[in-house]
mmCIF file of C-alpha atoms in Angstrom:
data_model
loop_
_atom_site.group_PDB
_atom_site.id
_atom_site.type_symbol
_atom_site.label_atom_id
_atom_site.label_comp_id
_atom_site.label_asym_id
_atom_site.label_seq_id
_atom_site.Cartn_x
_atom_site.Cartn_y
_atom_site.Cartn_z
ATOM 1 C CA MET L 1 1.758 14.624 9.580
ATOM 2 C CA PHE L 2 1.705 10.942 8.885
ATOM 3 C CA ARG L 3 4.889 8.683 8.178
ATOM 4 C CA VAL L 4 4.781 6.454 5.324
ATOM 5 C CA GLY L 5 6.887 3.447 3.944
ATOM 6 C CA ILE L 6 6.451 2.421 0.367
ATOM 7 C CA ILE L 7 7.338 -1.028 -0.749
ATOM 8 C CA THR L 8 7.340 -1.931 -4.579
ATOM 9 C CA ALA L 9 7.249 -5.649 -5.362
ATOM 10 C CA SER L 10 9.103 -6.239 -8.480
ATOM 11 C CA ASP L 11 11.545 -9.023 -9.440
ATOM 12 C CA LYS L 12 12.835 -6.727 -12.385
ATOM 13 C CA GLY L 13 12.663 -3.619 -10.558
ATOM 14 C CA SER L 14 14.731 -5.016 -7.628
ATOM 15 C CA LYS L 15 17.637 -6.128 -9.943
ATOM 16 C CA GLY L 16 17.555 -2.719 -11.715
ATOM 17 C CA GLU L 17 16.111 -4.024 -14.967
ATOM 18 C CA ARG L 18 12.885 -1.853 -14.696
ATOM 19 C CA GLU L 19 12.540 1.639 -13.436
ATOM 20 C CA ASP L 20 10.006 1.801 -10.621
ATOM 21 C CA LEU L 21 7.620 4.295 -11.837
ATOM 22 C CA SER L 22 4.653 3.186 -9.487
ATOM 23 C CA GLY L 23 6.543 3.832 -6.298
ATOM 24 C CA LYS L 24 7.479 7.339 -7.530
ATOM 25 C CA VAL L 25 3.877 8.099 -8.148
ATOM 26 C CA ILE L 26 3.032 6.979 -4.517
ATOM 27 C CA SER L 27 5.829 9.311 -3.297
ATOM 28 C CA ASP L 28 4.857 12.246 -5.227
ATOM 29 C CA ILE L 29 1.174 12.095 -4.408
ATOM 30 C CA LEU L 30 1.859 11.578 -0.573
ATOM 31 C CA GLU L 31 4.412 14.354 -0.437
ATOM 32 C CA ARG L 32 2.001 16.779 -1.998
ATOM 33 C CA LYS L 33 -0.439 15.860 0.616
ATOM 34 C CA GLY L 34 2.087 16.557 3.478
ATOM 35 C CA TYR L 35 2.988 13.116 4.231
ATOM 36 C CA ILE L 36 6.604 12.062 5.202
ATOM 37 C CA VAL L 37 7.974 9.181 3.293
ATOM 38 C CA GLU L 38 10.317 7.548 5.792
ATOM 39 C CA LYS L 39 11.543 4.808 3.507
ATOM 40 C CA TYR L 40 10.939 3.654 -0.183
ATOM 41 C CA ILE L 41 12.301 0.220 -1.184
ATOM 42 C CA ILE L 42 12.102 -2.056 -3.950
ATOM 43 C CA LEU L 43 11.786 -5.800 -3.387
ATOM 44 C CA PRO L 44 11.530 -8.946 -5.325
ATOM 45 C CA ASP L 45 8.260 -10.798 -5.380
ATOM 46 C CA ASN L 46 9.080 -13.118 -2.449
ATOM 47 C CA GLU L 47 6.808 -13.420 0.296
ATOM 48 C CA GLU L 48 9.120 -13.767 3.261
ATOM 49 C CA ASP L 49 11.231 -10.567 2.208
ATOM 50 C CA LEU L 50 7.970 -8.523 1.855
ATOM 51 C CA SER L 51 6.533 -9.485 5.132
ATOM 52 C CA ARG L 52 10.115 -8.887 6.732
ATOM 53 C CA GLU L 53 9.984 -5.485 5.445
ATOM 54 C CA MET L 54 6.596 -4.612 6.344
ATOM 55 C CA ILE L 55 7.150 -5.776 10.198
ATOM 56 C CA HIS L 56 10.359 -3.739 10.273
ATOM 57 C CA MET L 57 8.528 -0.446 8.818
ATOM 58 C CA SER L 58 5.678 -1.112 11.235
ATOM 59 C CA ASP L 59 7.653 -2.227 14.564
ATOM 60 C CA ASP L 60 10.890 -0.771 14.116
ATOM 61 C CA LEU L 61 10.464 2.542 12.009
ATOM 62 C CA LYS L 62 6.788 2.983 13.455
ATOM 63 C CA VAL L 63 5.352 4.344 10.098
ATOM 64 C CA ASP L 64 1.744 5.117 10.294
ATOM 65 C CA LEU L 65 0.941 3.962 6.685
ATOM 66 C CA ILE L 66 2.632 1.241 4.478
ATOM 67 C CA LEU L 67 1.604 1.167 0.743
ATOM 68 C CA THR L 68 2.709 -1.473 -1.495
ATOM 69 C CA THR L 69 2.522 -1.588 -5.226
ATOM 70 C CA GLY L 70 2.830 -4.743 -7.426
ATOM 71 C CA GLY L 71 2.507 -8.411 -6.854
ATOM 72 C CA THR L 72 -1.355 -8.479 -6.462
ATOM 73 C CA GLY L 73 -2.214 -10.269 -9.769
ATOM 74 C CA PHE L 74 -2.638 -14.034 -10.701
ATOM 75 C CA SER L 75 1.030 -14.796 -11.532
ATOM 76 C CA LYS L 76 2.656 -17.390 -9.152
ATOM 77 C CA ARG L 77 5.192 -14.689 -8.158
ATOM 78 C CA ASP L 78 2.452 -12.128 -7.124
ATOM 79 C CA VAL L 79 2.552 -12.970 -3.444
ATOM 80 C CA THR L 80 2.237 -9.301 -1.912
ATOM 81 C CA PRO L 81 -1.463 -10.044 -0.411
ATOM 82 C CA GLU L 82 -0.165 -13.208 1.365
ATOM 83 C CA ALA L 83 2.648 -11.143 2.763
ATOM 84 C CA THR L 84 0.471 -8.518 3.985
ATOM 85 C CA ILE L 85 -2.006 -11.004 5.475
ATOM 86 C CA ASN L 86 0.956 -12.651 7.147
ATOM 87 C CA VAL L 87 1.740 -9.622 9.193
ATOM 88 C CA CYS L 88 -1.733 -8.001 10.011
ATOM 89 C CA ASP L 89 -3.467 -8.235 13.171
ATOM 90 C CA ARG L 90 -6.621 -7.142 11.803
ATOM 91 C CA MET L 91 -7.901 -6.712 8.355
ATOM 92 C CA ALA L 92 -9.532 -3.618 6.831
ATOM 93 C CA PRO L 93 -11.198 -5.126 3.707
ATOM 94 C CA GLY L 94 -13.219 -2.031 2.990
ATOM 95 C CA ILE L 95 -10.173 -0.246 1.605
ATOM 96 C CA ALA L 96 -9.199 -2.910 -0.977
ATOM 97 C CA GLU L 97 -12.962 -3.136 -1.916
ATOM 98 C CA ALA L 98 -13.167 0.476 -2.589
ATOM 99 C CA ILE L 99 -10.316 0.357 -4.730
ATOM 100 C CA ARG L 100 -11.594 -2.501 -6.738
ATOM 101 C CA TYR L 101 -15.108 -0.901 -6.942
ATOM 102 C CA TYR L 102 -13.726 2.231 -8.350
ATOM 103 C CA SER L 103 -11.284 0.557 -10.531
ATOM 104 C CA LEU L 104 -14.067 -1.513 -11.963
ATOM 105 C CA SER L 105 -15.666 1.708 -13.601
ATOM 106 C CA ILE L 106 -12.382 2.085 -15.547
ATOM 107 C CA THR L 107 -11.511 -1.572 -16.642
ATOM 108 C CA PRO L 108 -13.256 -4.811 -15.984
ATOM 109 C CA ARG L 109 -9.748 -6.147 -15.377
ATOM 110 C CA ALA L 110 -9.781 -4.726 -11.892
ATOM 111 C CA MET L 111 -11.704 -7.718 -10.858
ATOM 112 C CA LEU L 112 -8.500 -9.688 -11.154
ATOM 113 C CA SER L 113 -6.728 -7.754 -8.249
ATOM 114 C CA ARG L 114 -6.153 -9.828 -5.178
ATOM 115 C CA ALA L 115 -5.060 -6.706 -3.175
ATOM 116 C CA VAL L 116 -5.815 -6.593 0.646
ATOM 117 C CA SER L 117 -5.653 -4.104 3.406
ATOM 118 C CA GLY L 118 -5.152 -4.492 7.058
ATOM 119 C CA ILE L 119 -3.568 -3.156 10.414
ATOM 120 C CA ARG L 120 -0.465 -4.353 12.095
ATOM 121 C CA LYS L 121 -0.367 -2.786 15.639
ATOM 122 C CA ASP L 122 -0.738 0.942 14.806
ATOM 123 C CA THR L 123 0.207 0.667 11.158
ATOM 124 C CA LEU L 124 -2.348 0.696 8.278
ATOM 125 C CA ILE L 125 -0.974 -1.482 5.265
ATOM 126 C CA VAL L 126 -2.671 -1.136 1.790
ATOM 127 C CA ASN L 127 -1.971 -2.854 -1.392
ATOM 128 C CA LEU L 128 -2.154 -0.766 -4.431
ATOM 129 C CA PRO L 129 -2.042 -1.916 -8.095
ATOM 130 C CA GLY L 130 1.190 -2.212 -9.903
ATOM 131 C CA SER L 131 0.766 0.202 -12.906
ATOM 132 C CA PRO L 132 1.583 3.991 -12.523
ATOM 133 C CA LYS L 133 -1.869 4.824 -13.789
ATOM 134 C CA ALA L 134 -3.739 2.443 -11.848
ATOM 135 C CA VAL L 135 -1.704 3.535 -8.560
ATOM 136 C CA LYS L 136 -2.624 7.229 -9.083
ATOM 137 C CA GLU L 137 -6.315 6.570 -9.841
ATOM 138 C CA ALA L 138 -6.581 4.203 -6.733
ATOM 139 C CA LEU L 139 -4.636 6.319 -4.539
ATOM 140 C CA ASP L 140 -6.407 9.624 -5.446
ATOM 141 C CA TYR L 141 -9.785 7.921 -4.888
ATOM 142 C CA ILE L 142 -8.770 6.633 -1.250
ATOM 143 C CA ILE L 143 -6.308 9.305 -0.046
ATOM 144 C CA ASP L 144 -8.845 11.396 1.979
ATOM 145 C CA SER L 145 -10.731 8.623 3.578
ATOM 146 C CA LEU L 146 -7.138 7.098 4.392
ATOM 147 C CA HIS L 147 -6.178 10.250 6.095
ATOM 148 C CA HIS L 148 -9.279 10.061 8.309
ATOM 149 C CA GLY L 149 -8.721 6.229 9.100
ATOM 150 C CA LEU L 150 -5.069 7.283 10.239
ATOM 151 C CA GLU L 151 -6.281 9.740 12.526
ATOM 152 C CA ILE L 152 -8.642 7.156 13.947
ATOM 153 C CA LEU L 153 -5.932 4.489 14.095
ATOM 154 C CA THR L 154 -3.154 6.689 15.677
ATOM 155 C CA GLY L 155 -5.746 8.388 18.176
ATOM 156 C CA ARG L 156 -5.559 11.854 16.719
ATOM 157 C CA THR L 157 -9.019 11.945 16.580
ATOM 158 C CA GLY L 158 -11.948 9.737 17.815
ATOM 159 C CA GLU L 159 -14.742 11.051 16.063
ATOM 160 C CA CYS L 160 -16.200 9.402 12.835
ATOM 161 C CA ALA L 161 -19.425 11.248 12.407
ATOM 162 C CA ARG L 162 -19.315 14.231 10.040
#
């Protein structure tokens, strides 16, 4: 099965001032689907730290998928998309677009998401929203397609046709 890294971007969460419910939602959903969570970490909203951890998970741990939560809004401290763009070799905009499209059917505030998705070497990186509810909705919506994309990316299948 696929190996995953989870990164929560949260100044308060990294200091222990707020419980990270979103990261736990991601972990629970993935484990139920048979994914292996290799690493789960909470980091402050710092572009350099986030990029460094994505590189570590991709290049050293060789996870197949990195899911981030938080840091995708309009606050000056929200830098998860920039950190993700910095480390990706190729972008995969359809994933973030699909999440926004689906989320807009729930709330018009979804248009405020700056989330991105891309590929670093053999690792897919996807920015998810910050709230537990939005994380669950987004991940439930994309998980089956993500699975197929990971099969293609990792060479486990080469067939896209149904």
